[in-house]
Tab-separated table of C-alpha atoms in Angstrom:
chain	number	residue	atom	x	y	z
V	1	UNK	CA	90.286	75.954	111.903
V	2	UNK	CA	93.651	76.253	109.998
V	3	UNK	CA	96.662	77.426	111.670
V	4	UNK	CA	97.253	79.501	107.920
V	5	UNK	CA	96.913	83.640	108.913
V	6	UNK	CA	94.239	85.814	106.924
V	7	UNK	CA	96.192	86.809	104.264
V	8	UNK	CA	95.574	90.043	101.887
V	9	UNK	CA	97.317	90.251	98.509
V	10	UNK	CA	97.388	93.573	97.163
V	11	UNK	CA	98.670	93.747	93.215
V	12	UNK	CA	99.993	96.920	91.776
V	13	UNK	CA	101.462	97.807	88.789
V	14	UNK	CA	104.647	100.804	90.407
V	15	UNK	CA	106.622	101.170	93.364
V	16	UNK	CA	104.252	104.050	95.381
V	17	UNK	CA	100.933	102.656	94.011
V	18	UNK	CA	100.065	100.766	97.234
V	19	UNK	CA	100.891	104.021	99.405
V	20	UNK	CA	97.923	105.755	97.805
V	21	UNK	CA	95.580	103.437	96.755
V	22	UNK	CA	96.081	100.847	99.627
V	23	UNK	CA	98.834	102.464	102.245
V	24	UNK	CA	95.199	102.414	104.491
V	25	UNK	CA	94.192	99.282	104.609
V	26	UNK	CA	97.745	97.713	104.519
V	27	UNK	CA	98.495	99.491	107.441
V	28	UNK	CA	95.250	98.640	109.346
V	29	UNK	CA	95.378	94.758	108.558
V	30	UNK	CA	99.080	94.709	109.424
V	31	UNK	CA	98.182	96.527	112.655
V	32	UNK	CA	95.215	93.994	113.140
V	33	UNK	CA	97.653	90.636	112.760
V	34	UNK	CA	96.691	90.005	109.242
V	35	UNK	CA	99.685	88.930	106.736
V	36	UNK	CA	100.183	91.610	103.660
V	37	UNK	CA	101.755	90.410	100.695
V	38	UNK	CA	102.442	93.148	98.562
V	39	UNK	CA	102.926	92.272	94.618
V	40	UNK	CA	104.736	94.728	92.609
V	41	UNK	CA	104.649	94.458	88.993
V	42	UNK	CA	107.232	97.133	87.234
V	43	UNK	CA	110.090	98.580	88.123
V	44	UNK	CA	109.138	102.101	87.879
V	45	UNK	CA	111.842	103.298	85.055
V	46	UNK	CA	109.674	105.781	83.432
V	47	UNK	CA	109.183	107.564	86.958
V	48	UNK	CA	111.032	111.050	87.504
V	49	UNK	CA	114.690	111.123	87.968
V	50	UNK	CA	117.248	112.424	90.198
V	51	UNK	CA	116.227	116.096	90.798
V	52	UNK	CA	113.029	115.722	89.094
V	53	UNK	CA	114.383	115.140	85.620
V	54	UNK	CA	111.609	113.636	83.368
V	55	UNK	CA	111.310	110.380	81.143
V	56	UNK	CA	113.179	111.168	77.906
V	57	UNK	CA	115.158	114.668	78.957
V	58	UNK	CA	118.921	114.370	79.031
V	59	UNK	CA	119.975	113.087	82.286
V	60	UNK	CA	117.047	110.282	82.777
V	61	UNK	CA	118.681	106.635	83.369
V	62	UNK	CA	116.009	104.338	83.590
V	63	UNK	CA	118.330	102.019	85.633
V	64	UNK	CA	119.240	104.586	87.359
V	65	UNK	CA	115.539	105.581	88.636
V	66	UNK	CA	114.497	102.035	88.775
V	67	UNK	CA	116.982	101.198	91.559
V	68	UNK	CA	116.107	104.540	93.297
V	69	UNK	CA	112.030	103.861	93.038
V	70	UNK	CA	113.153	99.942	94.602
V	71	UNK	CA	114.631	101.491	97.612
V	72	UNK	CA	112.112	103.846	98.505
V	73	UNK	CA	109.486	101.042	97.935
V	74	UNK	CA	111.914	99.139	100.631
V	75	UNK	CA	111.201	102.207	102.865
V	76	UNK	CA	107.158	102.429	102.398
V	77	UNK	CA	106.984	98.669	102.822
V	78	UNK	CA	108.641	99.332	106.768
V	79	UNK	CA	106.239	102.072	107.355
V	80	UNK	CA	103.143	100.150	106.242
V	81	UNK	CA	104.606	96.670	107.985
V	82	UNK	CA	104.037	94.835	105.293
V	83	UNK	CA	104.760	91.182	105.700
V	84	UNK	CA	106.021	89.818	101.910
V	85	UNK	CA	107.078	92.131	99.130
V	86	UNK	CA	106.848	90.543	95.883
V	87	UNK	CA	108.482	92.403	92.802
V	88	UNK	CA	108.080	91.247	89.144
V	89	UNK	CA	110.349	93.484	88.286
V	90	UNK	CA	108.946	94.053	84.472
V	91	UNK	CA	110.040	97.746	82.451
V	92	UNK	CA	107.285	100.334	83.446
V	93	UNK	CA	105.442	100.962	80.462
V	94	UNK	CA	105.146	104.619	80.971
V	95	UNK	CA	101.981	106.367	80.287
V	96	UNK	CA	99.150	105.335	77.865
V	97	UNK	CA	100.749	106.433	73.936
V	98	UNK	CA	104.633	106.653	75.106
V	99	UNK	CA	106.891	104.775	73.115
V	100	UNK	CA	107.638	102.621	75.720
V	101	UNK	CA	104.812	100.915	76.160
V	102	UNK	CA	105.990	99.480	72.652
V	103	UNK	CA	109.284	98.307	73.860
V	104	UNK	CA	110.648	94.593	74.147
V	105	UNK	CA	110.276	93.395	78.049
V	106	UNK	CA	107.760	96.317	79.197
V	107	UNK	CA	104.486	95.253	81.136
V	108	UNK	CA	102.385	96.160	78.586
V	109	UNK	CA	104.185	94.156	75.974
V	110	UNK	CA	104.127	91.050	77.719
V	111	UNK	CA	101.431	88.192	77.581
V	112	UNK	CA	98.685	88.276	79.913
V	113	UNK	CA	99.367	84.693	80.181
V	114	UNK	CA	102.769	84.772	81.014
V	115	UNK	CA	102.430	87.550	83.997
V	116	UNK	CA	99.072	85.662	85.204
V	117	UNK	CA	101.016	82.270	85.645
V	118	UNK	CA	103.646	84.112	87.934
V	119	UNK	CA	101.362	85.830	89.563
V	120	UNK	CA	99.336	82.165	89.715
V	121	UNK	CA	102.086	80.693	91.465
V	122	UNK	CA	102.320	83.569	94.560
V	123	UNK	CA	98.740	83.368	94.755
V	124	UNK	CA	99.267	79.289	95.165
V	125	UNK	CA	102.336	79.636	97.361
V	126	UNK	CA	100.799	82.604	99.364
V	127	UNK	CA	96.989	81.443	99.747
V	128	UNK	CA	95.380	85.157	99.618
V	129	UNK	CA	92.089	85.539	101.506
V	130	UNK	CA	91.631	88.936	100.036
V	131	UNK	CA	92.865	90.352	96.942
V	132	UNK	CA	92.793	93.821	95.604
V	133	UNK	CA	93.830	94.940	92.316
V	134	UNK	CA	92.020	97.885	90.246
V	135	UNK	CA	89.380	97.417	87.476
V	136	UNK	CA	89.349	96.758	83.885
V	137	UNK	CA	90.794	100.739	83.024
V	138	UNK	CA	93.269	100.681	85.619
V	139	UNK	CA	91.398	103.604	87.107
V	140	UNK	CA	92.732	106.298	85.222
V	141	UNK	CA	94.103	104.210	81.802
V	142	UNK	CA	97.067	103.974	82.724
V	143	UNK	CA	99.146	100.818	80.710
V	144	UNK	CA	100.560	98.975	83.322
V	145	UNK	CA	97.417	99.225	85.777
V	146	UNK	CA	95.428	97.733	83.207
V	147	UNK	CA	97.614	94.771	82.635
V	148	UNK	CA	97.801	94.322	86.696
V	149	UNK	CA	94.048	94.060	86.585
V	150	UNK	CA	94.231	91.226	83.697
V	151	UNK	CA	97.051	89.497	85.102
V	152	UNK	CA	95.024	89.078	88.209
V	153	UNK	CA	92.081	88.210	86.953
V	154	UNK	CA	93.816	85.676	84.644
V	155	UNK	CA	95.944	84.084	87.647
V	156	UNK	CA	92.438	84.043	90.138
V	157	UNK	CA	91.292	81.985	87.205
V	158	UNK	CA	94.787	79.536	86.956
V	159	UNK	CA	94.177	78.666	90.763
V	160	UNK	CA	91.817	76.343	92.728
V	161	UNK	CA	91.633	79.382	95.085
V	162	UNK	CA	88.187	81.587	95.681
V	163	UNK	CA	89.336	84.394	97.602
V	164	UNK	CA	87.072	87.663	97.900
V	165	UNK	CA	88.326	89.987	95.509
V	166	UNK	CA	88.108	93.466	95.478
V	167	UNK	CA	88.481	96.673	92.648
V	168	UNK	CA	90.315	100.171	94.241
V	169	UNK	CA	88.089	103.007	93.449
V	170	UNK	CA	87.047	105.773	94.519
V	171	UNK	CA	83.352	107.928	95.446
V	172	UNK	CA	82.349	110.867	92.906
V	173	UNK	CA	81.759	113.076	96.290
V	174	UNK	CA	85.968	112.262	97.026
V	175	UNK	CA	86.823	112.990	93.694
V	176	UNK	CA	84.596	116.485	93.966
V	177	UNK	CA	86.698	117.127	97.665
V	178	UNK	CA	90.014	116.055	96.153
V	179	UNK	CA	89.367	118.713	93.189
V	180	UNK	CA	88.237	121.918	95.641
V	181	UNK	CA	91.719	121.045	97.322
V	182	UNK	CA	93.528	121.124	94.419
V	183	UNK	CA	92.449	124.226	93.394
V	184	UNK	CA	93.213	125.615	97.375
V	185	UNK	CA	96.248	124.563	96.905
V	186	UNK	CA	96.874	125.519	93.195
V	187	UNK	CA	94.752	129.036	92.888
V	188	UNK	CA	95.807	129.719	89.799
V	189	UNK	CA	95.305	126.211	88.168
V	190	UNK	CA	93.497	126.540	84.911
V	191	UNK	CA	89.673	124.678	84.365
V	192	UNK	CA	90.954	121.839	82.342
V	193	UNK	CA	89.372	121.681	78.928
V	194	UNK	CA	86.048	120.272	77.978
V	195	UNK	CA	87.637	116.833	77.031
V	196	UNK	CA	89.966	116.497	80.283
V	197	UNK	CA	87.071	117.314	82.471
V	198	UNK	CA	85.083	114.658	80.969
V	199	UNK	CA	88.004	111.923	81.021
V	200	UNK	CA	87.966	112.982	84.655
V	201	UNK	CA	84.386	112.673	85.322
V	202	UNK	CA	84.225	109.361	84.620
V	203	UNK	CA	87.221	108.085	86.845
V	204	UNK	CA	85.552	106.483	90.337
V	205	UNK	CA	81.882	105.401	90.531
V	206	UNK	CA	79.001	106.735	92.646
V	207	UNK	CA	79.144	106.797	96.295
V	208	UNK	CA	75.745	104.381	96.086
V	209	UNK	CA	77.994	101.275	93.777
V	210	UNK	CA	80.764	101.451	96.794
V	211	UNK	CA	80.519	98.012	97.920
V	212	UNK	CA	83.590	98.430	100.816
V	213	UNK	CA	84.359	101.701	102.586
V	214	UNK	CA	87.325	100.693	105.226
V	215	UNK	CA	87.805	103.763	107.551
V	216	UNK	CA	91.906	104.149	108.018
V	217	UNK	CA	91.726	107.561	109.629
V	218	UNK	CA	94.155	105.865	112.436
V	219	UNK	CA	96.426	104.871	109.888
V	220	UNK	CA	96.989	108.170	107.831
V	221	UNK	CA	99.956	109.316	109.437
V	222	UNK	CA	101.461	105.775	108.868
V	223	UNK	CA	99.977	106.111	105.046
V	224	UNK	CA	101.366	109.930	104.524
V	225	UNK	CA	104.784	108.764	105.654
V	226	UNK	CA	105.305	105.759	103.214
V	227	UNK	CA	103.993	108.159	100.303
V	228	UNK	CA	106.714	110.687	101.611
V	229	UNK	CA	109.054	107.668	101.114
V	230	UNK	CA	108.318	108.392	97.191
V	231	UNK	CA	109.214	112.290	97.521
V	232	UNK	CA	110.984	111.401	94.507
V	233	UNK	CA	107.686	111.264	92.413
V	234	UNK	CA	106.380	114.717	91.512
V	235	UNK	CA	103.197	113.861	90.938
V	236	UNK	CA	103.225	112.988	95.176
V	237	UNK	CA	104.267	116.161	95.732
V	238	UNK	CA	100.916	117.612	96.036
V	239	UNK	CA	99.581	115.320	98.533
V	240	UNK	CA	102.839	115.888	100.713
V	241	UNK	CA	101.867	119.550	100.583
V	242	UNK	CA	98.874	118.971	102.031
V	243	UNK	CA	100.346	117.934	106.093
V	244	UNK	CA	99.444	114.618	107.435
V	245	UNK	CA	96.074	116.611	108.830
V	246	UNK	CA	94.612	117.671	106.092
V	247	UNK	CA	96.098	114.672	104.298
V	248	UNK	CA	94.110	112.375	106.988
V	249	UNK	CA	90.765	114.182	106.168
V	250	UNK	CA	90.615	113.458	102.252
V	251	UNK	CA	92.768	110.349	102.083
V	252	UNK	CA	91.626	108.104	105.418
V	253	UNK	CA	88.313	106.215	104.023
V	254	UNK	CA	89.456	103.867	101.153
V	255	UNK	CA	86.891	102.273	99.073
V	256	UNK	CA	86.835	99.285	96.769
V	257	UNK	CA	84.131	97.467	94.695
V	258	UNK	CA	83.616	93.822	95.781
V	259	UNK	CA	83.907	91.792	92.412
V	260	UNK	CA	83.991	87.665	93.781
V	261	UNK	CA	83.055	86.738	97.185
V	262	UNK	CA	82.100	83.511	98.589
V	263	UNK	CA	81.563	84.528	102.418
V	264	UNK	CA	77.607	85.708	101.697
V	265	UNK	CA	78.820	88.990	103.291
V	266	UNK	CA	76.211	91.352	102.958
V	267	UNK	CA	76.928	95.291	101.325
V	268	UNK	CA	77.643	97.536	101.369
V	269	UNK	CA	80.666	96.248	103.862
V	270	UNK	CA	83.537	98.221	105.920
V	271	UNK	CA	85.865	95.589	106.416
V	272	UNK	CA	87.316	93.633	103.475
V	273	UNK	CA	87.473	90.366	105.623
V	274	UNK	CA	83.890	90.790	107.003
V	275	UNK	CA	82.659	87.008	106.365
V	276	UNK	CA	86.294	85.698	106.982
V	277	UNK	CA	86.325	86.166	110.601
């Protein structure tokens, strides 16, 4: 047996991605002796600003909130333990039709080739058992979660390596819970309109093509608190709102879709090393 620990690699395209799509099981494995290597792959520029201010309003520096979003992803990595922090540090793109996904040096602008041989190289250097990234649409569309998914799929494919390799999602049923909260929370939030409602249908899969359900209930606290570490963020706002309770009840099973696996593991699975040890 090699000396080498089990190693996850999770790849995300902004500084507080991995607190809600991963702060679980990055917690869990950390807690279970497992390396984490988290890979960053913006900087986060076209977050909010200082007091909230938005992306193109007077008063947003994108150096400015860049540097901000790097320390507070300092601060999440502490609560979550994570072992390696990786950052490849490329301009946010912003969201799907902003100008800056057109501008020189953003994620979206640059070759899948070029981001999937760095990538290739902490893959080689790192030796990843386990590696999560999300699926072809980035989950929701947005830029820079797209090109995460290529680049990783593009580096898997630069290295000798065959590590299972998973795709975040999430269950219809959760998606159903998480909007009933929403609308506890937010009483007087409008019904989106016909064509929002069906854009949101479609995001997650049904609970029957989960491959992976990992139950971090026990970590939630740990998983709230790195998310609170991106207060800055509006959009986490309403997740903070919620108390680490209530936040522990709709946010402690994360689920995945098993895309490569060598192990013979059968699914669905709740343990994204089952076969590995």
């Amino acid at each position: 047996m090699s000396d080498r620990p089990l190693t996850l690699m999770a790849v995300h395209a902004h500084p507080d991605d991995e607190a809600t799509g991963t702060g679980g099981v990055l917690a869990r494995y950390a807690a279970e002796g497992i390396r984490t290597v988290l890979v960053t792959c913006t900087d986060g520029r076209c977050g909010d600003g200082p007091g909230g201010v938005k992306p193109g309003d007077p008063g947003h520096d994108p150096a400015t909130v860049a540097l901000m979003r790097r320390q507070e992803l300092e601060v999440s990595r502490d609560v979550l333990k994570i072992s390696d922090l990786e950052t490849l540090d490329y301009a946010d793109s912003g969201m799907m039709g902003w100008p800056s996904n057109d501008a020189p040096g953003s994620f979206w602008q640059t070759p899948v080739e070029e981001g999937a041989a760095r990538l290739a190289e902490l893959m080689r250097h790192y030796r990843p058992d386990v590696v999560v990234t999300y699926d072809e649409n980035g989950f929701y569309g947005h830029p820079d979660h797209i090109q995460a998914h290529r680049i990783t799929m593009a580096a898997l494919e630069m290295t000798a390596l065959t590590p299972k390799v998973y795709w975040t999602t999430m269950p219809r049923s959760g998606m159903q819970r998480f909007g009933e909260i929403m609308r506890e929370f937010h009483e007087d939030m409008p019904e989106p309109d016909p064509a929002e409602a069906a854009a949101m249908a479609k995001i997650g899969l049904p609970d029957d093509e989960i491959t992976t359900w990992v139950d971090t209930t026990a970590f939630s606290d740990q998983k709230f608190d790195a998310l609170a570490a991106h207060a800055s963020q509006g959009e986490n706002i309403f997740f903070l709102r919620m108390g680490k309770e209530r936040f522990g009840e709709l946010m402690g099973m994360e689920t995945f879709v098993r895309v490569k696996d060598a192990t013979g593991a059968a699914v669905p699975e709740n343990d994204l090393f089952a076969g590995l040890r």
